[in-house]
PDB file of C-alpha atoms and ligand atoms in Angstrom:
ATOM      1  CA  UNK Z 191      46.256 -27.222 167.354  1.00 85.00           C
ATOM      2  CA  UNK Z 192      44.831 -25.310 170.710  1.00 91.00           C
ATOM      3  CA  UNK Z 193      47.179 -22.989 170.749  1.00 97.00           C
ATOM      4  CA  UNK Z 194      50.020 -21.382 168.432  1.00 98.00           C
ATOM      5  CA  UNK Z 195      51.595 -19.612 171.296  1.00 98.00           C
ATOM      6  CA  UNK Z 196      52.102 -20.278 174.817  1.00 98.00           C
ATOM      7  CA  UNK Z 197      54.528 -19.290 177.724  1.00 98.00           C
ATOM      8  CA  UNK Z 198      55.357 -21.439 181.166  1.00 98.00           C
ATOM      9  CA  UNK Z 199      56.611 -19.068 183.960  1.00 98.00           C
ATOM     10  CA  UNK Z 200      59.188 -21.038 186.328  1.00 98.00           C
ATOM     11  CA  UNK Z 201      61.461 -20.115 189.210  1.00 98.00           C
ATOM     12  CA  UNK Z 202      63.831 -22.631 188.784  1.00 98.00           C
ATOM     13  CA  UNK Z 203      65.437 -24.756 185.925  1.00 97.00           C
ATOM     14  CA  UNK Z 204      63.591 -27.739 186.176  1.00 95.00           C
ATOM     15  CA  UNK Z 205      60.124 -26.305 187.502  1.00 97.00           C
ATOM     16  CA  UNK Z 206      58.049 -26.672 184.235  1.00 98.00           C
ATOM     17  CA  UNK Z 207      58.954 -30.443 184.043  1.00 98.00           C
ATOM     18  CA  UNK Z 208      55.889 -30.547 186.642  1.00 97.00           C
ATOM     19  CA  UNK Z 209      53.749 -30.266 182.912  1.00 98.00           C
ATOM     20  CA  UNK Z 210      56.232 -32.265 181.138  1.00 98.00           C
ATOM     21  CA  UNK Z 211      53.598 -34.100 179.215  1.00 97.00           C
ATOM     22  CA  UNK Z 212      50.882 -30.950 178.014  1.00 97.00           C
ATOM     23  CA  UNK Z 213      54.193 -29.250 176.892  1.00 98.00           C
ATOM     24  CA  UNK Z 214      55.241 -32.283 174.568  1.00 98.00           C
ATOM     25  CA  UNK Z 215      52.348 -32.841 173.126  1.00 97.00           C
ATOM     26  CA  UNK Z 216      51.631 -29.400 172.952  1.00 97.00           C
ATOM     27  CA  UNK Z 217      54.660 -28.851 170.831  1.00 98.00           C
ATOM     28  CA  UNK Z 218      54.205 -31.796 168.805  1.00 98.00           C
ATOM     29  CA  UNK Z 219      50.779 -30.295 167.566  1.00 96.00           C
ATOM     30  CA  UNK Z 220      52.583 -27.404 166.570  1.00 97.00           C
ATOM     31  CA  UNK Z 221      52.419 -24.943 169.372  1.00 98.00           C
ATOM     32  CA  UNK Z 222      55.471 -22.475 170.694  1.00 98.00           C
ATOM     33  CA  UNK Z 223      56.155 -23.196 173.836  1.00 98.00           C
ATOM     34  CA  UNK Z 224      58.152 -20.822 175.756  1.00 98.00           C
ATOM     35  CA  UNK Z 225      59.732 -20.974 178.814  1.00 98.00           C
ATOM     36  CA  UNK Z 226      60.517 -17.798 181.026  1.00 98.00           C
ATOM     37  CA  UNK Z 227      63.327 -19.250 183.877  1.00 98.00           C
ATOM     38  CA  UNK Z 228      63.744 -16.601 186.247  1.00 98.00           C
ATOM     39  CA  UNK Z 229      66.813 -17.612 188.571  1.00 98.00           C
ATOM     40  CA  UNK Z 230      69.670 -19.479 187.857  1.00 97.00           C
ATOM     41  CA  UNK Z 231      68.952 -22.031 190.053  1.00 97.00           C
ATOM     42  CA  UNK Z 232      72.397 -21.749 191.900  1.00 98.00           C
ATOM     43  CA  UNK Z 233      71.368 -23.399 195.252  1.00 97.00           C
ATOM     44  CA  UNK Z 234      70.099 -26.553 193.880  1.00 97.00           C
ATOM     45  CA  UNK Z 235      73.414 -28.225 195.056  1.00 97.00           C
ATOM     46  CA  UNK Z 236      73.492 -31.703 197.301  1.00 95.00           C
ATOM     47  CA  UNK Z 237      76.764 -31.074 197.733  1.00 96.00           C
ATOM     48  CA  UNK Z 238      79.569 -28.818 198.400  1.00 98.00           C
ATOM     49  CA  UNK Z 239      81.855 -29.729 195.082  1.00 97.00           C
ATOM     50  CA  UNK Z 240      79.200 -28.612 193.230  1.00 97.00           C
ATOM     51  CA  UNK Z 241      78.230 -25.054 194.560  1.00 98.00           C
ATOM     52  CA  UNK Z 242      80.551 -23.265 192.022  1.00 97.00           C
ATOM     53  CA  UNK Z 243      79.430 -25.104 188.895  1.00 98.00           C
ATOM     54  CA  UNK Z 244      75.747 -25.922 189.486  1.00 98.00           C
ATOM     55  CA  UNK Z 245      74.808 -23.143 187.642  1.00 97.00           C
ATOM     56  CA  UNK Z 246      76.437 -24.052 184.560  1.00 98.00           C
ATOM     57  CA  UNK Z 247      75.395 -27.767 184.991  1.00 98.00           C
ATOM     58  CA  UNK Z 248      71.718 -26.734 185.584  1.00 98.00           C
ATOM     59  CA  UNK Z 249      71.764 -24.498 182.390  1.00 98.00           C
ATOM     60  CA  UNK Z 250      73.323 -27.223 180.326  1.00 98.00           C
ATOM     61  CA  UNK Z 251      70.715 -29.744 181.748  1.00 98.00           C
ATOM     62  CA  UNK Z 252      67.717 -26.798 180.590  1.00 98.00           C
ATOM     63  CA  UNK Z 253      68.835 -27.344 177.370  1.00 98.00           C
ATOM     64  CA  UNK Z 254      68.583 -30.835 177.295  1.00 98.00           C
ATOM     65  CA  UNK Z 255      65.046 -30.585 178.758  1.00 98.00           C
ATOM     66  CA  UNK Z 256      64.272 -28.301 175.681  1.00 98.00           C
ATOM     67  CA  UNK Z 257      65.294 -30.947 173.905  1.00 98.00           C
ATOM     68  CA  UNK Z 258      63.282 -33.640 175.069  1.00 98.00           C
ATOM     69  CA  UNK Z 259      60.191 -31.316 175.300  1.00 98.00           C
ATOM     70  CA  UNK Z 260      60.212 -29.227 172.479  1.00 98.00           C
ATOM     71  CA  UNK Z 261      60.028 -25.764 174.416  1.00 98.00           C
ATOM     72  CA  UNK Z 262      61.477 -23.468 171.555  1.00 98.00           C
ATOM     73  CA  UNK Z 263      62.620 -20.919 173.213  1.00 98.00           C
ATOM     74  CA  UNK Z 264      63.889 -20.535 177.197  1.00 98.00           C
ATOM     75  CA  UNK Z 265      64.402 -17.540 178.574  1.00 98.00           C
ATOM     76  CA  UNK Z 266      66.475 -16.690 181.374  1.00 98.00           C
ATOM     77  CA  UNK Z 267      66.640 -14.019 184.020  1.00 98.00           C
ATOM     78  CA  UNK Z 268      69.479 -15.013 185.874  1.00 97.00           C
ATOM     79  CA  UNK Z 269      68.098 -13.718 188.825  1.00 98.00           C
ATOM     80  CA  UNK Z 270      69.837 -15.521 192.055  1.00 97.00           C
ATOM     81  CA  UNK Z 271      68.312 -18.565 192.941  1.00 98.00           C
ATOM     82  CA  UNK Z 272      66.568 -17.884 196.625  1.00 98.00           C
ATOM     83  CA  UNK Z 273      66.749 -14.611 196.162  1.00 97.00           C
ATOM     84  CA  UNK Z 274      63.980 -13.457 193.257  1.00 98.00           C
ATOM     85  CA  UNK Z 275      62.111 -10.292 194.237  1.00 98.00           C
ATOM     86  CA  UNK Z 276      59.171  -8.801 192.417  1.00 97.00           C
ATOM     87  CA  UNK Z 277      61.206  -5.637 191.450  1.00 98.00           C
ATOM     88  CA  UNK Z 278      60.540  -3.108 188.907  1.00 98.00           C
ATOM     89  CA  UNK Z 279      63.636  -3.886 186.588  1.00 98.00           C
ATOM     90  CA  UNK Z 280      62.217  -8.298 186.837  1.00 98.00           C
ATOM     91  CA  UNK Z 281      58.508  -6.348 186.038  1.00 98.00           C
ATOM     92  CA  UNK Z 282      59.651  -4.677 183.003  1.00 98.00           C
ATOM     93  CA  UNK Z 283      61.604  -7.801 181.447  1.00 98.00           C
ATOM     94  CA  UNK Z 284      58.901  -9.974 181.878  1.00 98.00           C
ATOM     95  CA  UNK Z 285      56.202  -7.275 180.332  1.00 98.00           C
ATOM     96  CA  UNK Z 286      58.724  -7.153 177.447  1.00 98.00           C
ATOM     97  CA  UNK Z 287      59.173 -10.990 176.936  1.00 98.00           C
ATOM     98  CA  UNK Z 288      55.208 -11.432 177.338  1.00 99.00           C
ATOM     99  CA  UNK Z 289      54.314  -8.581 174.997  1.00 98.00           C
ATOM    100  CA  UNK Z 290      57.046  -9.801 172.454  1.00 98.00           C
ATOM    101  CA  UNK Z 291      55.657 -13.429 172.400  1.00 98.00           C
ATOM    102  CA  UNK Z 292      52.385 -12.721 172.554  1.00 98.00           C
ATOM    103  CA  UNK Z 293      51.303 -16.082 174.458  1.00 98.00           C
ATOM    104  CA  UNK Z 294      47.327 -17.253 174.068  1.00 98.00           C
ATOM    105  CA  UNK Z 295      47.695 -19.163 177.455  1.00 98.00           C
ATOM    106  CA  UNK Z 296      50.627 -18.913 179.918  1.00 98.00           C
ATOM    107  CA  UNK Z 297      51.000 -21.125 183.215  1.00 98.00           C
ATOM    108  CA  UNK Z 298      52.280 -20.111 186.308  1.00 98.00           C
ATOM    109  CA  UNK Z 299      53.013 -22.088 189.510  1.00 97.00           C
ATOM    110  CA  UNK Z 300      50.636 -21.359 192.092  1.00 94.00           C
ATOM    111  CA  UNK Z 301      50.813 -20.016 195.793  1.00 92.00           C
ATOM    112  CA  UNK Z 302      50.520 -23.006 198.506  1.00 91.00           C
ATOM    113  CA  UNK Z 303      54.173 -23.075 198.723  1.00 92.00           C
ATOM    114  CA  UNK Z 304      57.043 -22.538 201.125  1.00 94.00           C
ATOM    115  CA  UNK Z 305      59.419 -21.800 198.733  1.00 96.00           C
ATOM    116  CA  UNK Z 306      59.973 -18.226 198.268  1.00 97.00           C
ATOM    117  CA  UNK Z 307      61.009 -18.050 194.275  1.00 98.00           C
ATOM    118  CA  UNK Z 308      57.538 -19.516 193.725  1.00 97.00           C
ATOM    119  CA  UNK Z 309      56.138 -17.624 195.358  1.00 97.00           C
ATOM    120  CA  UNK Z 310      57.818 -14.077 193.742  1.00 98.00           C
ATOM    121  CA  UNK Z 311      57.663 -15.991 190.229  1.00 98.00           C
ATOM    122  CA  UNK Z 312      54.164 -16.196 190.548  1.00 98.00           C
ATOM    123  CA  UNK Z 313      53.257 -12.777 191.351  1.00 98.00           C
ATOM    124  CA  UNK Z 314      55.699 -11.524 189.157  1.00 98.00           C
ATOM    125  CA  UNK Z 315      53.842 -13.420 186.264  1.00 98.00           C
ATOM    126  CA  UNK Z 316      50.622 -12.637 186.674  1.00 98.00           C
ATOM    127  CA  UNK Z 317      51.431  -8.999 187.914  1.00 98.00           C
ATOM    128  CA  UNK Z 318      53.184  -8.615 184.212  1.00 98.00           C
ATOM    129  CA  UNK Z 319      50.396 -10.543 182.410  1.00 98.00           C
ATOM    130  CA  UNK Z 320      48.091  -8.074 183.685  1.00 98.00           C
ATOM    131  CA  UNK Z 321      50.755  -5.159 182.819  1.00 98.00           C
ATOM    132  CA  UNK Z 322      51.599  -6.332 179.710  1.00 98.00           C
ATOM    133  CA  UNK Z 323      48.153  -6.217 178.437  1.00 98.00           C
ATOM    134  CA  UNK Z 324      47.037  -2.482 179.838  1.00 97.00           C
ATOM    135  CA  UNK Z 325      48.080   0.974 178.490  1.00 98.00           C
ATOM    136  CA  UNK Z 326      51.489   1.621 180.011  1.00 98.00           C
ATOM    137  CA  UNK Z 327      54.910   1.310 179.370  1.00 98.00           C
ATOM    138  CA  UNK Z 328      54.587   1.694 175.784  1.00 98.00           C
ATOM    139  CA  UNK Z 329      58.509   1.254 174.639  1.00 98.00           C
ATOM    140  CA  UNK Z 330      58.359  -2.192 175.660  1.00 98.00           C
ATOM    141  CA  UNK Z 331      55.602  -3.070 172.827  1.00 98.00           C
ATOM    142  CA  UNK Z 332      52.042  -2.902 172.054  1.00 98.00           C
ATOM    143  CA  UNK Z 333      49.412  -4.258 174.515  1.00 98.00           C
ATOM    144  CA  UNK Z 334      49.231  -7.922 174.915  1.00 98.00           C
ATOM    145  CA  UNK Z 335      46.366  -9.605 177.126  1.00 98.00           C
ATOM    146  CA  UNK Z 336      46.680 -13.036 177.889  1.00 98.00           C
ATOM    147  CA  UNK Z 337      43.316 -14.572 177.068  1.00 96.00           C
ATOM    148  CA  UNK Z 338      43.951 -18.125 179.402  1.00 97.00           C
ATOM    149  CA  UNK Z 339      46.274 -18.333 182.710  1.00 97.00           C
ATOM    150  CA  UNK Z 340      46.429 -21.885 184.302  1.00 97.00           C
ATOM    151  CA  UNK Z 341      48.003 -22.880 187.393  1.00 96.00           C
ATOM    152  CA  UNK Z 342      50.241 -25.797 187.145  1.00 97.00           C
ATOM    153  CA  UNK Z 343      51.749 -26.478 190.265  1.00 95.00           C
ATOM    154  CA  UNK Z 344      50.827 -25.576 193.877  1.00 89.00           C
ATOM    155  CA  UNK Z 345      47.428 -24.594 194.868  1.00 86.00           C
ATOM    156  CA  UNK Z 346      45.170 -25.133 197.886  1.00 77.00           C
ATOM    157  CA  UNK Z 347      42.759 -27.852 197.812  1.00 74.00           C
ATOM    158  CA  UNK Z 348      39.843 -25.923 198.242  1.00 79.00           C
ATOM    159  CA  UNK Z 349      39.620 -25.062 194.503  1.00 82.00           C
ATOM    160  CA  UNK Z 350      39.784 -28.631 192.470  1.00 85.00           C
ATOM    161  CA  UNK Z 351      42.270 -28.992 189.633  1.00 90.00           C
ATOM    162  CA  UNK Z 352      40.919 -30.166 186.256  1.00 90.00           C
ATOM    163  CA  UNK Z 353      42.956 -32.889 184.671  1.00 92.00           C
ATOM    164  CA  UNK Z 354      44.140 -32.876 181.075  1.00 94.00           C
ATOM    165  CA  UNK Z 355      44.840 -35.993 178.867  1.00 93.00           C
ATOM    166  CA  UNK Z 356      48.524 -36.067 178.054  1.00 94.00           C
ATOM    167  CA  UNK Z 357      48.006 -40.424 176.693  1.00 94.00           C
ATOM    168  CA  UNK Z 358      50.959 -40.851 175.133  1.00 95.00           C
ATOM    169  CA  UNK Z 359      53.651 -38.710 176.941  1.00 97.00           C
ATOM    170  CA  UNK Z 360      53.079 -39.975 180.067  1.00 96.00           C
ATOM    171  CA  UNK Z 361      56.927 -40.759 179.819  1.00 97.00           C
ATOM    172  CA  UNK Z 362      58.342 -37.645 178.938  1.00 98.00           C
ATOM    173  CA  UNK Z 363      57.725 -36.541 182.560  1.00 97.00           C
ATOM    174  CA  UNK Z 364      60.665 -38.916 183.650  1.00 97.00           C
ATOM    175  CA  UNK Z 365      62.442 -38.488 180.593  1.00 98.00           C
ATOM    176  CA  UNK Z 366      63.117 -34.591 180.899  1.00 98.00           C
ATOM    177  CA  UNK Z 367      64.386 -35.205 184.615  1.00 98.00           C
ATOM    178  CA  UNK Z 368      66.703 -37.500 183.727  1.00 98.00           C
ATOM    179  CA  UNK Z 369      68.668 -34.824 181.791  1.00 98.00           C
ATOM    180  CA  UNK Z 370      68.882 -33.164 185.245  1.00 98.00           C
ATOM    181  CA  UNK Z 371      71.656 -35.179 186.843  1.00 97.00           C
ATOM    182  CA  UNK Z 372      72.602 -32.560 189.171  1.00 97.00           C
ATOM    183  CA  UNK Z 373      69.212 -32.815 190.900  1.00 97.00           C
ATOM    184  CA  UNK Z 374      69.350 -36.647 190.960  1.00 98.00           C
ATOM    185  CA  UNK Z 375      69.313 -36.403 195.480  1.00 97.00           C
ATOM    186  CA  UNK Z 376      66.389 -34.585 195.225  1.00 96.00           C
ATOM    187  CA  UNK Z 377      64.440 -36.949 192.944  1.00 97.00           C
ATOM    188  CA  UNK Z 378      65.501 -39.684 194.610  1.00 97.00           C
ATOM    189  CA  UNK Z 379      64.767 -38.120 197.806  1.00 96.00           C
ATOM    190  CA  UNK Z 380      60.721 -37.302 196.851  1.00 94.00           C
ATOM    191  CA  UNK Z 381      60.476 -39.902 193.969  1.00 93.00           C
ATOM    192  CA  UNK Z 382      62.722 -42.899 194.496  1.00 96.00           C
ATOM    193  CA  UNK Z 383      64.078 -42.398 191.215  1.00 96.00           C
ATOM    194  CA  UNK Z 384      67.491 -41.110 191.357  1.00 95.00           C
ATOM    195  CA  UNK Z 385      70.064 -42.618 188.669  1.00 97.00           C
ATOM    196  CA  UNK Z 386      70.381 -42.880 185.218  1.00 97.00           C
ATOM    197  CA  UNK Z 387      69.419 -46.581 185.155  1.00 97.00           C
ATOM    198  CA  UNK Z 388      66.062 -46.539 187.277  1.00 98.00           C
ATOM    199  CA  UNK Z 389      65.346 -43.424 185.052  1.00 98.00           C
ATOM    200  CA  UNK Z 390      65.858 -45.704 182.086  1.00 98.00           C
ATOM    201  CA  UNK Z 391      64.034 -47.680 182.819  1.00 97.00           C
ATOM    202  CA  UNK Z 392      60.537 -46.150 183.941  1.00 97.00           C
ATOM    203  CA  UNK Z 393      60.582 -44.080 180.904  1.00 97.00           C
ATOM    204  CA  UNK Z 394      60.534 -48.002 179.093  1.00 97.00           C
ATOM    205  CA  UNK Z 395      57.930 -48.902 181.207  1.00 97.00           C
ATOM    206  CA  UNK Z 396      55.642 -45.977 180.699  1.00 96.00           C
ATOM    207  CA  UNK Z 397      56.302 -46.534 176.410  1.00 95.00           C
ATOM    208  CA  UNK Z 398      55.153 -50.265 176.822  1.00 95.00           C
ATOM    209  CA  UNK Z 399      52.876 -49.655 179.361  1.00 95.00           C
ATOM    210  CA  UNK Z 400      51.443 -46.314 179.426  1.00 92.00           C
ATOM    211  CA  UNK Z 401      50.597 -44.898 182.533  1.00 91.00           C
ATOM    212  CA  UNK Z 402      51.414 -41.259 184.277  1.00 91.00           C
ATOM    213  CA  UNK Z 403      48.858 -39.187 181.406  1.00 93.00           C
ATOM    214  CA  UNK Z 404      46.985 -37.258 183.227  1.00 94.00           C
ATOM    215  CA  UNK Z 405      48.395 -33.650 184.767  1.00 95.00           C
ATOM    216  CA  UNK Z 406      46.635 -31.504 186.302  1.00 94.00           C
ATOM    217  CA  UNK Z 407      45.637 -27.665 186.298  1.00 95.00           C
ATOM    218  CA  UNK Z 408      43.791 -24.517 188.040  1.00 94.00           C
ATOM    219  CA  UNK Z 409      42.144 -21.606 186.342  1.00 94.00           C
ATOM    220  CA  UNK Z 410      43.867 -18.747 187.570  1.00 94.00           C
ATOM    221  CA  UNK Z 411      40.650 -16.788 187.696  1.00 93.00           C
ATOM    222  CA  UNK Z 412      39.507 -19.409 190.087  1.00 90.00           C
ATOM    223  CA  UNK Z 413      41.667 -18.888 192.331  1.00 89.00           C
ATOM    224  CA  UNK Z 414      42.512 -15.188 192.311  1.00 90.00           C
ATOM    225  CA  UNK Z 415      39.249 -13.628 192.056  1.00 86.00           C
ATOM    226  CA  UNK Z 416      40.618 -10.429 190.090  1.00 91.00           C
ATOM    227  CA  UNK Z 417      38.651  -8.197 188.218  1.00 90.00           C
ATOM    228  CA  UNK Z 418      41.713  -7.802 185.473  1.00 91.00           C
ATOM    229  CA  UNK Z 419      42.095 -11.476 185.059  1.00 93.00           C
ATOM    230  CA  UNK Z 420      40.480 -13.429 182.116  1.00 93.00           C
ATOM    231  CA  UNK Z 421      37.471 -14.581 182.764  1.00 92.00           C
ATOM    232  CA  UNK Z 422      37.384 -18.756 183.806  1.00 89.00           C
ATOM    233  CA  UNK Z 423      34.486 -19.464 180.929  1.00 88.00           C
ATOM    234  CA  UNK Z 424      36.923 -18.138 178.041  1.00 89.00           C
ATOM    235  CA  UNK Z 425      39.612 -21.319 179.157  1.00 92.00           C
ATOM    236  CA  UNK Z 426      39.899 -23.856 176.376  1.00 92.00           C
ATOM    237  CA  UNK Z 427      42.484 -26.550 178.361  1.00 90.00           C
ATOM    238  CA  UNK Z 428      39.610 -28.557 180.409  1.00 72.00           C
ATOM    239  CA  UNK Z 429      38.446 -29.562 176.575  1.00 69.00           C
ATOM    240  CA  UNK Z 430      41.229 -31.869 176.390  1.00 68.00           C
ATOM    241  CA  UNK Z 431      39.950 -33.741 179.933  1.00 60.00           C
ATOM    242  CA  UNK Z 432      39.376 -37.457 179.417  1.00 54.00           C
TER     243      UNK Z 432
HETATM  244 ZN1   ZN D1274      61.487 -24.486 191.745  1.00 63.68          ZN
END
């Protein structure tokens, strides 16, 4: 096992479904993963009907992707979706959660984005990684630094990603978003995938045929040139490269 503990940082509901495959087989070796949601994700709705449930359905459907991933614990903010802000009271929870699970890497989602609850989830992560690991706000727990932050989403080109080997789960990608039904427009919309059927049957295709196992990953350090971050040499995921 690489790690016992880990923790993915996402916005939205379905966000950490970008590392579908290193979480799966992650938590098939044995390792917690935990997922910290941070809004409720209630303007992911194609359609009008839906604008009063879609939370509900999109926490239902967060379950499900538990399910199919393994992730044994998610926790939630509730924060409004499109409208997360790197406050103090968001700090403090997120120091708490980190210094509570005590996560040997943690992945967060990376900057060269438009949306805005990336953008806040990620410097609200790393803000309370470094936090959470210094000598202050002592009733939230003792000190926990994060030895390993990875980037798993959206970063500029200018730094390369390493890829890990994920042979084997290459499916479970497709399979955790097709327990989110409410976001089937979307999919469809950047994927061509978008019903229950076509989701079907990819994830058959990818068991018989393999395919989809690589994802891919920044050093945080790399990118944010930090003092307080962990330095890139003490990262263990590039090990697992093909
Ligand atoms: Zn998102």
């Amino acid at each position: 096992m690489l790690y016992q503990r880990v923790m993915v940082f996402a916005a939205h509901p379905d966000d950490e479904i970008l590392m579908a495959g290193t979480i799966a087989k992650m938590a098939d070796e044995g390792t917690r993963v935990v997922v910290l949601q941070m809004t409720d994700g209630c303007e992911g709705y194609p359609e009008v009907w839906m604008k009063d449930k879609i939370a509900a359905m999109r926490a239902a459907e967060a379950d499900a992707a538990n399910r199919v991933l393994g992730i044994a614990k998610r926790y939630r903010l509730d924060r409004p979706d499109m409208a997360l802000v790197n406050d103090k009271a968001t700090l403090l929870e997120v120091m708490e959660i980190i210094r509570r699970e005590r996560p040997e890497a943690a992945f967060v989602q990376g900057t060269q984005t438009l949306h805005r609850d990336h953008l806040a989830s990620t410097a609200i992560a790393v803000e309370a990684l470094w936090h959470a690991g210094g000598p202050v706000s002592a009733a939230l727990g003792p000190s926990w630094k994060t030895p390993e932050i990875y980037v798993y989403q959206d970063m500029a080109t200018a730094v390369k990603p390493f890829a890990v080997n994920v042979k084997g789960y290459g499916h479970k990608f497709f399979e955790a978003l097709a327990t989110q039904t409410s976001q089937f427009t979307l999919f469809r919309q950047y994927m061509g995938i978008g019903s229950a059927e076509e989701f079907a049957r990819e994830i058959e295709r990818l068991k018989r045929e393999g395919g989809r196992d690589v994802e891919y990953f920044w050093i945080l350090r790399e990118v944010m040139d930090f003092e307080a971050l962990p330095p890139a040499s003490e990262h263990r995921l590039p090990q697992w490269a093909p």
